[in-house]
PDB file of C-alpha atoms and ligand atoms in Angstrom:
ATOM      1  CA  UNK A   1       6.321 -13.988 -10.037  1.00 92.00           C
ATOM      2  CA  UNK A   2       2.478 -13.570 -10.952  1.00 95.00           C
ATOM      3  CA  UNK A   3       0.245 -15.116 -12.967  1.00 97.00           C
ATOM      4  CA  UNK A   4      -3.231 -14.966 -13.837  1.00 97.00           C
ATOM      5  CA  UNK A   5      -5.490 -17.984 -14.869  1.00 97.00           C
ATOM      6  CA  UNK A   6      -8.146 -17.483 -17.027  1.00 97.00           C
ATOM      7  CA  UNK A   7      -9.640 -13.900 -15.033  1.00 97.00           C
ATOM      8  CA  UNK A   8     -12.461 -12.440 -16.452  1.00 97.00           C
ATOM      9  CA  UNK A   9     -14.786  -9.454 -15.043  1.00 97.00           C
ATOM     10  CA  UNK A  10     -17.650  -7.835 -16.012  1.00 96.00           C
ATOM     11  CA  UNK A  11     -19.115  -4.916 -14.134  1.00 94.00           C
ATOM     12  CA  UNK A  12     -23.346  -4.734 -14.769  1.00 92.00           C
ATOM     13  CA  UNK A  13     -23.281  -6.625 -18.204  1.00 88.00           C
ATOM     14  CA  UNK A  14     -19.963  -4.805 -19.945  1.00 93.00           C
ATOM     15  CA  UNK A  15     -16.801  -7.244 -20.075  1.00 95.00           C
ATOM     16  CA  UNK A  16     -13.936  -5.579 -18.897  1.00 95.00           C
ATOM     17  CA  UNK A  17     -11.787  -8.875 -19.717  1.00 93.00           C
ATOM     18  CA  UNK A  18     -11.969 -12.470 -20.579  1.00 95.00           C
ATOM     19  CA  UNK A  19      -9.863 -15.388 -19.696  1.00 97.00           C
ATOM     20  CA  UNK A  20      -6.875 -13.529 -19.304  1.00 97.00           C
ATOM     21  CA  UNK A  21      -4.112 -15.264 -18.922  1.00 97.00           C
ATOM     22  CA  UNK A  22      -0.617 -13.781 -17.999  1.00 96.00           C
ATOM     23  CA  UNK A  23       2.486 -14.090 -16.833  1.00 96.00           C
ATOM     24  CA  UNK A  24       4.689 -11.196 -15.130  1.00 95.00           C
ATOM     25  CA  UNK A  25       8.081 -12.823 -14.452  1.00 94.00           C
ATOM     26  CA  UNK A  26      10.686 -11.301 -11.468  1.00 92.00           C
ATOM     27  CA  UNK A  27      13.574  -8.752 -13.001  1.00 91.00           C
ATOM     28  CA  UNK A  28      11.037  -7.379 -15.316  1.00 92.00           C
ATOM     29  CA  UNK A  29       9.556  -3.930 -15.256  1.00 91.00           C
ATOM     30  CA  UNK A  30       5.880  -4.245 -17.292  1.00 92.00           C
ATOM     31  CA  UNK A  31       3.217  -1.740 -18.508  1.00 90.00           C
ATOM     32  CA  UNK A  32      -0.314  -1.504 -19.522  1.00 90.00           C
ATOM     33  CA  UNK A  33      -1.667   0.656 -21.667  1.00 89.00           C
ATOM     34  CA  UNK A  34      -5.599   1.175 -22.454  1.00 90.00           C
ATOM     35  CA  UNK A  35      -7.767   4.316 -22.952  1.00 91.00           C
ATOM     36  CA  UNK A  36      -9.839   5.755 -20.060  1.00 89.00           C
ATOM     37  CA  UNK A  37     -12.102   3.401 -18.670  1.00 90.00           C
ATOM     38  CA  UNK A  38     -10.552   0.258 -20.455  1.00 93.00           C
ATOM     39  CA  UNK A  39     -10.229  -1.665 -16.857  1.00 94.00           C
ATOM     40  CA  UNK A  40      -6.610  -0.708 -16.275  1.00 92.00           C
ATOM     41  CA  UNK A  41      -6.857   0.451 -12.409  1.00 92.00           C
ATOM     42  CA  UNK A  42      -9.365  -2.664 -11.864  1.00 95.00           C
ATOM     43  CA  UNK A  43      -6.806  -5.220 -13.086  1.00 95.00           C
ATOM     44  CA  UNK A  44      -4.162  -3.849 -10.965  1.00 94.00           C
ATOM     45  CA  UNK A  45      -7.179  -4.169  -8.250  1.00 95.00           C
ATOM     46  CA  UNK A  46      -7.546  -7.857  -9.051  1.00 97.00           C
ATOM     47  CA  UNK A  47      -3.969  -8.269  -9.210  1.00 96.00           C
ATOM     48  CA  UNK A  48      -3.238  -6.747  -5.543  1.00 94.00           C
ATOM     49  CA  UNK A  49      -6.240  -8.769  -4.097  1.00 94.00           C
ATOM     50  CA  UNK A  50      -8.031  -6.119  -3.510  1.00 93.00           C
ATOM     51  CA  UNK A  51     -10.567  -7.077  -5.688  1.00 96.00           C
ATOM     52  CA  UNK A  52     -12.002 -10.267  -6.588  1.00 96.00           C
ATOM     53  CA  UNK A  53     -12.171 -11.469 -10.471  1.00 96.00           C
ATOM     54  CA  UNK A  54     -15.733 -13.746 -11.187  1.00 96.00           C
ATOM     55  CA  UNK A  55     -13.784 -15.898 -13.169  1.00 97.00           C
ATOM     56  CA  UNK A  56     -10.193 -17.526 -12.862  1.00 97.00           C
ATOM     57  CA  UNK A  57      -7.333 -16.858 -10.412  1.00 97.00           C
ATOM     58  CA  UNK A  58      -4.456 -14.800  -9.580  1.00 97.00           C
ATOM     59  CA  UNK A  59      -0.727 -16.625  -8.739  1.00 97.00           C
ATOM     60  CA  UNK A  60       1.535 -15.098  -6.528  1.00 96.00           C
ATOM     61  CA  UNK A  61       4.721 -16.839  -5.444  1.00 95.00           C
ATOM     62  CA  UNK A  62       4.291 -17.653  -1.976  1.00 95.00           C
ATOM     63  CA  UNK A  63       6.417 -15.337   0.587  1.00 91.00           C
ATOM     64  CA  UNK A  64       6.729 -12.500  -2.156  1.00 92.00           C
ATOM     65  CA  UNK A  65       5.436  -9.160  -0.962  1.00 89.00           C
ATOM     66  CA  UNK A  66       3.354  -7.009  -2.789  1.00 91.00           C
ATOM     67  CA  UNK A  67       2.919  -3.155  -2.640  1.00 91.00           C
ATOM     68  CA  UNK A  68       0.355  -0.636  -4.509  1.00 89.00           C
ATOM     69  CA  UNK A  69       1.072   2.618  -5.024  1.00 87.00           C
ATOM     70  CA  UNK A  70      -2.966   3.222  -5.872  1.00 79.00           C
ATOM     71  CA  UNK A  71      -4.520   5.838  -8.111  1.00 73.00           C
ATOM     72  CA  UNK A  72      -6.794   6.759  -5.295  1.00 75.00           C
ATOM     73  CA  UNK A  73      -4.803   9.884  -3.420  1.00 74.00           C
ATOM     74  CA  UNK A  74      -7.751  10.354  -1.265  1.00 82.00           C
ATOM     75  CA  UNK A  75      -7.802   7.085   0.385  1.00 84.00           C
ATOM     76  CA  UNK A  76      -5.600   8.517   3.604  1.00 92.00           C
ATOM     77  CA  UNK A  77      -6.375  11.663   4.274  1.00 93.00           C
ATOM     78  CA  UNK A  78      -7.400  11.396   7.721  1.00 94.00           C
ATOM     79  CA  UNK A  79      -3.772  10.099   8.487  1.00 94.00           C
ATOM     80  CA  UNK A  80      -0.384  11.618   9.457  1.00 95.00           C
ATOM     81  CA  UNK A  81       2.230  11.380   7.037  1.00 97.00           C
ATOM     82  CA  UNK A  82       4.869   9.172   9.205  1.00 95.00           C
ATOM     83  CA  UNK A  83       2.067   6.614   9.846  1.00 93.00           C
ATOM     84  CA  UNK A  84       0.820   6.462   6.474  1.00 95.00           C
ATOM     85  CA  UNK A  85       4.269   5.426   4.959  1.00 95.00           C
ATOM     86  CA  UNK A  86       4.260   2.773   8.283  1.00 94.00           C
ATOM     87  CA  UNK A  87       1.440   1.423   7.404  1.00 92.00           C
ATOM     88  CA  UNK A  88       2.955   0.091   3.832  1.00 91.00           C
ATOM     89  CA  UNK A  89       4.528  -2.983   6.148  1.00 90.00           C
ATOM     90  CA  UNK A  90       0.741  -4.309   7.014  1.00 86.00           C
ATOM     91  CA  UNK A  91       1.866  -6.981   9.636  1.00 89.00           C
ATOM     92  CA  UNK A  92       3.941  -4.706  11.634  1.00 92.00           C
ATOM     93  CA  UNK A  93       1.196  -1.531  11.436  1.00 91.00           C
ATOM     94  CA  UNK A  94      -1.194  -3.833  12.880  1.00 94.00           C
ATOM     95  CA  UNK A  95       1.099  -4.752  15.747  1.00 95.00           C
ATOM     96  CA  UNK A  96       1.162  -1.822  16.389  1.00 92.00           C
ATOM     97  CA  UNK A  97      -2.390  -0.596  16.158  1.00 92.00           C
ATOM     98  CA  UNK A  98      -3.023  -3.496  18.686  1.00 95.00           C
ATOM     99  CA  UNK A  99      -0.262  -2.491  20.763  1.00 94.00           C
ATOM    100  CA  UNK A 100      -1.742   1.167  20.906  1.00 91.00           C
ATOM    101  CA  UNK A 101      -4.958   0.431  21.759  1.00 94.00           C
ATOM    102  CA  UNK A 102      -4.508  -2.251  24.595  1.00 95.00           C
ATOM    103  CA  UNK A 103      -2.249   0.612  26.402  1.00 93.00           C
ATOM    104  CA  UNK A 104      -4.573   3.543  25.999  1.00 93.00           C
ATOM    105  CA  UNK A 105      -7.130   1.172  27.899  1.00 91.00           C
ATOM    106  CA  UNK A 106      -8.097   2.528  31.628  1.00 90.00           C
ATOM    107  CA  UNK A 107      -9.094  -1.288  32.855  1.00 89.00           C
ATOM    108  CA  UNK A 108      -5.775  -3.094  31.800  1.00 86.00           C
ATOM    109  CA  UNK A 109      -6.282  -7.005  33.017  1.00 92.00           C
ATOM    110  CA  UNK A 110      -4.133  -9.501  32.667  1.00 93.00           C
ATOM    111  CA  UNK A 111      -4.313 -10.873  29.754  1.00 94.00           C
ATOM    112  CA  UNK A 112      -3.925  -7.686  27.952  1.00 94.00           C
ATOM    113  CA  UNK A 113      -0.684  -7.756  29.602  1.00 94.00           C
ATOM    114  CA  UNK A 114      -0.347 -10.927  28.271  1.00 96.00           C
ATOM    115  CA  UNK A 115      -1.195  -9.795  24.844  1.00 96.00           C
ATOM    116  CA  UNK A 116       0.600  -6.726  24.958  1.00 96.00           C
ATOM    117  CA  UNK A 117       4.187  -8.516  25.738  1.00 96.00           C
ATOM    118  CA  UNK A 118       3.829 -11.034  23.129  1.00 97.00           C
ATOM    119  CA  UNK A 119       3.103  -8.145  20.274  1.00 97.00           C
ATOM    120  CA  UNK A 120       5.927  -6.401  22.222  1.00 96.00           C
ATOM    121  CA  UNK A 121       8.170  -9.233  20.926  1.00 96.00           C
ATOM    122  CA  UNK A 122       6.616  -9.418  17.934  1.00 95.00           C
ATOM    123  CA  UNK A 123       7.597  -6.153  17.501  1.00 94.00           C
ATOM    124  CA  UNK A 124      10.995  -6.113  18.603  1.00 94.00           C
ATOM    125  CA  UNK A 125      11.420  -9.138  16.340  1.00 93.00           C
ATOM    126  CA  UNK A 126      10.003  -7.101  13.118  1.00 91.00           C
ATOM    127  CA  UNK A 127      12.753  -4.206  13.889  1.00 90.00           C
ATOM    128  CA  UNK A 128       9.634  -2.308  15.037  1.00 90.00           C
ATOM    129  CA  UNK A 129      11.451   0.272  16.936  1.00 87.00           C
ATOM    130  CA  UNK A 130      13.729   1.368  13.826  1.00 92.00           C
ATOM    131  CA  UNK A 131      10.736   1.312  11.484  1.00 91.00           C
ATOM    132  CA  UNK A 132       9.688   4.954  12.699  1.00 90.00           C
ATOM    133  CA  UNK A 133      13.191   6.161  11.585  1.00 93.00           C
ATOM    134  CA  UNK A 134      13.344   3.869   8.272  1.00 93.00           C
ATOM    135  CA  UNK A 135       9.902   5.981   6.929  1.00 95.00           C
ATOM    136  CA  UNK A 136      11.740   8.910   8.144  1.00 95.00           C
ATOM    137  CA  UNK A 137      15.112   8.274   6.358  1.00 94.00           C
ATOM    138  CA  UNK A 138      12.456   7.292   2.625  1.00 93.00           C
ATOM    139  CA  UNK A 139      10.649   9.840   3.487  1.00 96.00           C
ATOM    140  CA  UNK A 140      14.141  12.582   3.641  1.00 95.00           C
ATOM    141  CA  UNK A 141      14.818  10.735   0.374  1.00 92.00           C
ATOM    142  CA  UNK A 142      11.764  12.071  -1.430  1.00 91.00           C
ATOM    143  CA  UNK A 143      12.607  15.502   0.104  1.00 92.00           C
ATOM    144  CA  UNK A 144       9.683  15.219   2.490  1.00 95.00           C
ATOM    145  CA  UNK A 145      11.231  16.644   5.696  1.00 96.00           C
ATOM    146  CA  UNK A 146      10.654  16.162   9.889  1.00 97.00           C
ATOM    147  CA  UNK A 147       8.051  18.965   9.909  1.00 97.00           C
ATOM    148  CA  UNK A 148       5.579  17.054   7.207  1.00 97.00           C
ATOM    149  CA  UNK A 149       5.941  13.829  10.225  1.00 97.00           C
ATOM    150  CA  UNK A 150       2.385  14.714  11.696  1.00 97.00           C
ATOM    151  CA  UNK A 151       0.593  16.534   9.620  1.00 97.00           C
ATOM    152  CA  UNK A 152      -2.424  14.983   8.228  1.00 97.00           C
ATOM    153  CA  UNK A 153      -2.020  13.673   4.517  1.00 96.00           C
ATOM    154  CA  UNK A 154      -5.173  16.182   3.301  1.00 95.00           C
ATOM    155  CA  UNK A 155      -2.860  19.374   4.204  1.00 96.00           C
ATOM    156  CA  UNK A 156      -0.296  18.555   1.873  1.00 94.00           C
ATOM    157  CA  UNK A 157      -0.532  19.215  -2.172  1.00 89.00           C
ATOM    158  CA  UNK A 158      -1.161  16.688  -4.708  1.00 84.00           C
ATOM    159  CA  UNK A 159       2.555  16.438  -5.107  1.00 84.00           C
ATOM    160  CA  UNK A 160       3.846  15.900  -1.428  1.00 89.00           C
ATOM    161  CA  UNK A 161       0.826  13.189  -0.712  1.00 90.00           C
ATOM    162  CA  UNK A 162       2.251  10.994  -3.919  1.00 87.00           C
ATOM    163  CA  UNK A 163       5.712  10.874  -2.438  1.00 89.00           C
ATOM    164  CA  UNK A 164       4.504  10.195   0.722  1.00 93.00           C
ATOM    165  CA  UNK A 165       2.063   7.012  -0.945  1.00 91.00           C
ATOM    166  CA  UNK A 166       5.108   6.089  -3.299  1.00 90.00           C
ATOM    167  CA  UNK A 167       7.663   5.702   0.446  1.00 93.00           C
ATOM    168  CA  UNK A 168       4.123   3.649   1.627  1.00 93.00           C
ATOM    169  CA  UNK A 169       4.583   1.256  -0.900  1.00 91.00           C
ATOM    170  CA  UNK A 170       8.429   0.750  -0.361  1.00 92.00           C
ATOM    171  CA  UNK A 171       8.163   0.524   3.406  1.00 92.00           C
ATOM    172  CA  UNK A 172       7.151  -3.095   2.561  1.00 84.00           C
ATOM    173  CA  UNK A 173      10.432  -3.530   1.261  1.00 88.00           C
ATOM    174  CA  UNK A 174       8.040  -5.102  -1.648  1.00 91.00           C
ATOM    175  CA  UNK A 175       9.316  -8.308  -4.304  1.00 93.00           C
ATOM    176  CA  UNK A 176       6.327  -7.069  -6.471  1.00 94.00           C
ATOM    177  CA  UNK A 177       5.239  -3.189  -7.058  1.00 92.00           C
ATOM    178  CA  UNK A 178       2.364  -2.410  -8.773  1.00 92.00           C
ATOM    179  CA  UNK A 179       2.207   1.778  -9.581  1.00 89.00           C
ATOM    180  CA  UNK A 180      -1.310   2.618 -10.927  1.00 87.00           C
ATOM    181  CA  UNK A 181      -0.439   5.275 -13.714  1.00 75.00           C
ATOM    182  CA  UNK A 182       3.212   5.985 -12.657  1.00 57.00           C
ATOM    183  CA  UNK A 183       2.898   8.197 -15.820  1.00 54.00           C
ATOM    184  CA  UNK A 184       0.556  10.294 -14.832  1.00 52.00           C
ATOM    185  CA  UNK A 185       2.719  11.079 -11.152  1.00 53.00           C
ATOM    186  CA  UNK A 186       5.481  11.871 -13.709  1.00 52.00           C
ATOM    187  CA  UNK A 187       4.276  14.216 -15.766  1.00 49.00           C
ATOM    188  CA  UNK A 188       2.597  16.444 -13.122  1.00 51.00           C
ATOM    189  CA  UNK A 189       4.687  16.059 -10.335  1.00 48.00           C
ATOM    190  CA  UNK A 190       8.309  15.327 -11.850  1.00 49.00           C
ATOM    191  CA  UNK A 191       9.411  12.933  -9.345  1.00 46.00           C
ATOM    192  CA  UNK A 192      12.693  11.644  -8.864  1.00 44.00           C
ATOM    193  CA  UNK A 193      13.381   7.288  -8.312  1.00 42.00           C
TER     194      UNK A 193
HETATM  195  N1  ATP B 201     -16.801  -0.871  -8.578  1.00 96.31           N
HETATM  196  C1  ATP B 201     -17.243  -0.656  -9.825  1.00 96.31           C
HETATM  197  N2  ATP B 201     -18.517  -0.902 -10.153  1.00 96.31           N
HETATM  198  C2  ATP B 201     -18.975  -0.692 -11.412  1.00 96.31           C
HETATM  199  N3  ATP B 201     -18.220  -0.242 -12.416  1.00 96.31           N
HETATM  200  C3  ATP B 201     -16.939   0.030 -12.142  1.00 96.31           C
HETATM  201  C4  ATP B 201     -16.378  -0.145 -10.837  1.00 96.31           C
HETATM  202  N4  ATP B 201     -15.065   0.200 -10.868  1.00 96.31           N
HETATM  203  C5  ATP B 201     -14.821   0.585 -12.134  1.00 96.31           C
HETATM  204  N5  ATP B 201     -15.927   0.503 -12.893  1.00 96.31           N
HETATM  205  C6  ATP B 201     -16.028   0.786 -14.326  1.00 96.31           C
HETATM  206  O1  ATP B 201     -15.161  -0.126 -14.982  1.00 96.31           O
HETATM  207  C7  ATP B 201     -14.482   0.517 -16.044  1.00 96.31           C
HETATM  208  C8  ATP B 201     -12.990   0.402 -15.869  1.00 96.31           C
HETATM  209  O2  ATP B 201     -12.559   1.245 -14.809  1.00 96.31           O
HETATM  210  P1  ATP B 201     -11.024   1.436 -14.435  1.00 96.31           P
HETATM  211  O3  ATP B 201     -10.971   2.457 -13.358  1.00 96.31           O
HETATM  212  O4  ATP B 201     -10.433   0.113 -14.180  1.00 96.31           O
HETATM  213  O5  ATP B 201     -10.422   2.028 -15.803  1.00 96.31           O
HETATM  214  P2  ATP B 201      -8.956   2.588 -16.105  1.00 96.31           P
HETATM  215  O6  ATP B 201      -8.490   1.898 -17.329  1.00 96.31           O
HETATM  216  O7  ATP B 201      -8.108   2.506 -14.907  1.00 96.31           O
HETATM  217  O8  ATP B 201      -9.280   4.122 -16.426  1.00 96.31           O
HETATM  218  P3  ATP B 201      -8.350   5.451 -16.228  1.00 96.31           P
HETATM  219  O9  ATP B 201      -7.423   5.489 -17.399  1.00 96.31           O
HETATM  220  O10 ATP B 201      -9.343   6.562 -16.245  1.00 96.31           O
HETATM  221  O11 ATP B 201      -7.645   5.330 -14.918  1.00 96.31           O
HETATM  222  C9  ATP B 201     -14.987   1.956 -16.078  1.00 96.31           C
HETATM  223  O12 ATP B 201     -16.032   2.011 -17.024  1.00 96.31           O
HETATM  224  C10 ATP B 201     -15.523   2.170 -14.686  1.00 96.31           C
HETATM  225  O13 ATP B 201     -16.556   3.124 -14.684  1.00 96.31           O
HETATM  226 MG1   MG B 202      -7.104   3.842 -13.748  1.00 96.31          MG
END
């Protein structure tokens, strides 16, 4: 479940909302609606965390996972596809990351050893070694094939690089998804769920 308590946000002197207060209960799929500019992408911002209300407070039932699928398609461009979707599942992508870098060090003492086999069992303990094929298998689902794997997520169309966000946000295996204009991804790009 979430809730919000009394949020409010104003950006330079125009109120986008005040004291909302809401309640999105689990088994329930919700919407909102508001023209251009109303504050829609910014509440699902303040929802996710991602950005901070001045007023009031968010509620999220502790141990529930959240996922965005953002309206931002930009925001991983510089990325290959397969590690895009990975990254969805933030504790095990930064494993990972960490893992990555402390082995492409020259000077490895021994604590990075140290390091590296306790994010090694982290890892294991995560199912880290059948996550690779897991974004592979979501990704097959959304007809994105092997040959998309590596290639950056600016050479594909506006089409592919929404599938490939939308298998992002299910890596997480989420309790909560939040789609920012799920609509719009419809109507252009008639994708299948
Ligand atoms: N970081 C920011 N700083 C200042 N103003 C902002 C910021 N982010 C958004 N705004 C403004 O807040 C308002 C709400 O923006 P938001 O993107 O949430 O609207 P929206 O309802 O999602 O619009 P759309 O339907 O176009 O997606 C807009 O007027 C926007 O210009
Ligand atoms: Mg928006």
């Amino acid at each position: 479940m979430i809730s919000t308590d009394n949020v409010s946000l104003a950006f330079g002197g125009r109120k986008l909302f005040n004291d909302v207060n809401i309640k999105f209960t689990p088994g329930n799929c919700y919407g909102l609606i508001g023209a251009n500019g109303a504050g829609k992408s910014t509440f699902v911002k303040i929802l996710s965390g991602e950005l901070e209300a001045q007023t009031g407070s968010v509620n999220i039932t502790p141990g529930e996972r959240l996922s965005v699928l953002k309206q931002d398609h930009f925001a991983y461009d510089e990325y290959p596809v397969l590690q895009t979707v990975m990254m969805g599942n933030d504790v095990l992508f930064k494993i990972m990351k960490e893992k990555d870098e402390i082995y492409a060090k020259e000077d490895f003492s021994d604590e990075d050893g140290i390091r590296a086999s306790e994010l090694e069992a982290e890892f294991a303990e995560m199912n880290g070694w059948e996550a690779e094929s897991d974004a592979g298998i979501m990704l097959a689902g959304l007809k994105i094939g092997t040959e998309y794997h590596h290639k950056l997520m600016k050479d594909l169309t506006g089409p592919e690089k929404v599938k490939v966000l939308l298998a992002q946000a299910l890596f997480g295996n989420p309790d909560i998804l939040l789609l920012d204009e799920p609509i719009f991804y419809k109507q252009r790009y008639t994708l299948l769920l």
